[in-house]
Coordinates of C-alpha atoms in Angstrom, one line a residue:
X1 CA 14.5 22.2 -7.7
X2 CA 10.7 22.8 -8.7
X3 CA 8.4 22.0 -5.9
X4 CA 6.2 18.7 -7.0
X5 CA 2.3 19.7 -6.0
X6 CA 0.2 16.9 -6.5
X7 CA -3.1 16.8 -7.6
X8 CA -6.1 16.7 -5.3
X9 CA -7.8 13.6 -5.1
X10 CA -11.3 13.7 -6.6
X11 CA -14.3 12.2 -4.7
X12 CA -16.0 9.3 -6.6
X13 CA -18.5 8.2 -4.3
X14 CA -19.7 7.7 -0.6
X15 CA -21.9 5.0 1.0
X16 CA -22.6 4.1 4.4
X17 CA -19.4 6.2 5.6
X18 CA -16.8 5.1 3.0
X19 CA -15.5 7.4 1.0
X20 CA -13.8 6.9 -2.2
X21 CA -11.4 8.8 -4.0
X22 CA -9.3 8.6 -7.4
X23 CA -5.8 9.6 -7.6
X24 CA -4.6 11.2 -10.7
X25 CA -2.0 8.5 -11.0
X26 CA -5.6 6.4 -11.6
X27 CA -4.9 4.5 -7.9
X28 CA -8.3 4.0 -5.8
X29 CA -8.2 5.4 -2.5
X30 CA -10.9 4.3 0.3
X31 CA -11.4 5.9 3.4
X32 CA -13.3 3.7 6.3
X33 CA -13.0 6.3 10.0
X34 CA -13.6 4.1 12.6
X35 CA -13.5 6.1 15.8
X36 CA -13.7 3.9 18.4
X37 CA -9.9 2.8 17.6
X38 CA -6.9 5.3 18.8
X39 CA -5.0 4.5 15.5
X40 CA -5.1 4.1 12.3
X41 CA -4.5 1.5 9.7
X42 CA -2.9 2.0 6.2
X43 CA -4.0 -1.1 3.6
X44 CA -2.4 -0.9 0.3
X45 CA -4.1 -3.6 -2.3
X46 CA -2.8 -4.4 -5.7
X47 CA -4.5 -6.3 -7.6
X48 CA -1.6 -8.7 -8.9
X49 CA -1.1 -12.2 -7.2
X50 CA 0.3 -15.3 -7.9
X51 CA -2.5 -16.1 -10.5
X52 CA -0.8 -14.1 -12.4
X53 CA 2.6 -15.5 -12.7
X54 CA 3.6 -16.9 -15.6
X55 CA 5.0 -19.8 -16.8
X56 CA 8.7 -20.3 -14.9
X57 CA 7.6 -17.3 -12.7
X58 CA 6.3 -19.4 -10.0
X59 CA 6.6 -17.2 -6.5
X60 CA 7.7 -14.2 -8.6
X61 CA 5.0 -12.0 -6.9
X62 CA 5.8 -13.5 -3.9
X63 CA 9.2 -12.7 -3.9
X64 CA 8.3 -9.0 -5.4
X65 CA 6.3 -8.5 -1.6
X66 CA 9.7 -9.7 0.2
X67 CA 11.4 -7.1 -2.2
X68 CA 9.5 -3.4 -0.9
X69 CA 11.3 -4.0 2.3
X70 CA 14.3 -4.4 1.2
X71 CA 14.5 -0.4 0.4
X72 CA 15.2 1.5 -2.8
X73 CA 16.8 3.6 -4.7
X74 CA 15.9 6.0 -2.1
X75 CA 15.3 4.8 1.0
X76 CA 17.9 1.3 2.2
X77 CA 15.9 -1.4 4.0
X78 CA 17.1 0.2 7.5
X79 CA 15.5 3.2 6.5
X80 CA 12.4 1.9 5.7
X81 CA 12.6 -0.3 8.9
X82 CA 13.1 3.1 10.5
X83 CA 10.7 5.2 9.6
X84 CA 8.0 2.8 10.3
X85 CA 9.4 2.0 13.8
X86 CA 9.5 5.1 14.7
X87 CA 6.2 5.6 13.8
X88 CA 5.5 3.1 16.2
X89 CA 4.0 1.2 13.1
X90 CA 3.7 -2.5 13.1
X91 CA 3.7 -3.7 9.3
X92 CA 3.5 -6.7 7.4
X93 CA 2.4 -7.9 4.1
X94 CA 0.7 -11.1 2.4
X95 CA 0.5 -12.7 -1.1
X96 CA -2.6 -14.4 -2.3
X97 CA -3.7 -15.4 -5.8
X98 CA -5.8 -12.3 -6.8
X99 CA -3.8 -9.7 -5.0
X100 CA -0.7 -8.4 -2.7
X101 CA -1.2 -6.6 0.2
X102 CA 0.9 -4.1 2.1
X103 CA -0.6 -3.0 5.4
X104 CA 0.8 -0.5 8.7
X105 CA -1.0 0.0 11.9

């Protein structure tokens, strides 16, 4: 099987200790170091929310939240339970009109 490299991410801008990156996939990733904390936080934003729903699709993106735990294709919902237990991660995630969150500290 051919071994998958990924792109590097390309910087796109730093202010006042932020540092912003672009995926080649086109995804947005922000970097905030805090060091007076021993962990870190992982905050995953898409810009989708319940706004967005269409008619007869009321808590559709709701419900599409609930469904990343439940595992895939790859990974069952124990797994993915797993992994971030034993990771010592707490994890959670939250709907709102202009986006869905997924977030692990």
């Amino acid at each position: 099987m051919p071994k998958i490299v990924a792109d590097e991410p390309v910087k796109v801008a730093s202010v006042e200790g932020v540092t912003e990156y672009r995926l080649a996939n086109g995804a947005r990733v922000l970097l905030f170091p805090e060091a007076s904390k021993p962990t870190i936080t992982v905050n995953m934003t898409v810009l989708v929310g319940s706004r967005h729903e269409g008619y007869g699709e009321a808590g559709m993106a709701h419900l599409l939240e609930h469904m990343v735990f439940k595992g895939t294709a790859r990974r069952t919902a124990e797994d993915v339970n797993r992994e971030f237990d034993e990771l010592g991660a707490h994890y959670n995630a939250f709907t709102s009109e202009e986006s869905t969150v997924y977030y692990a500290s």
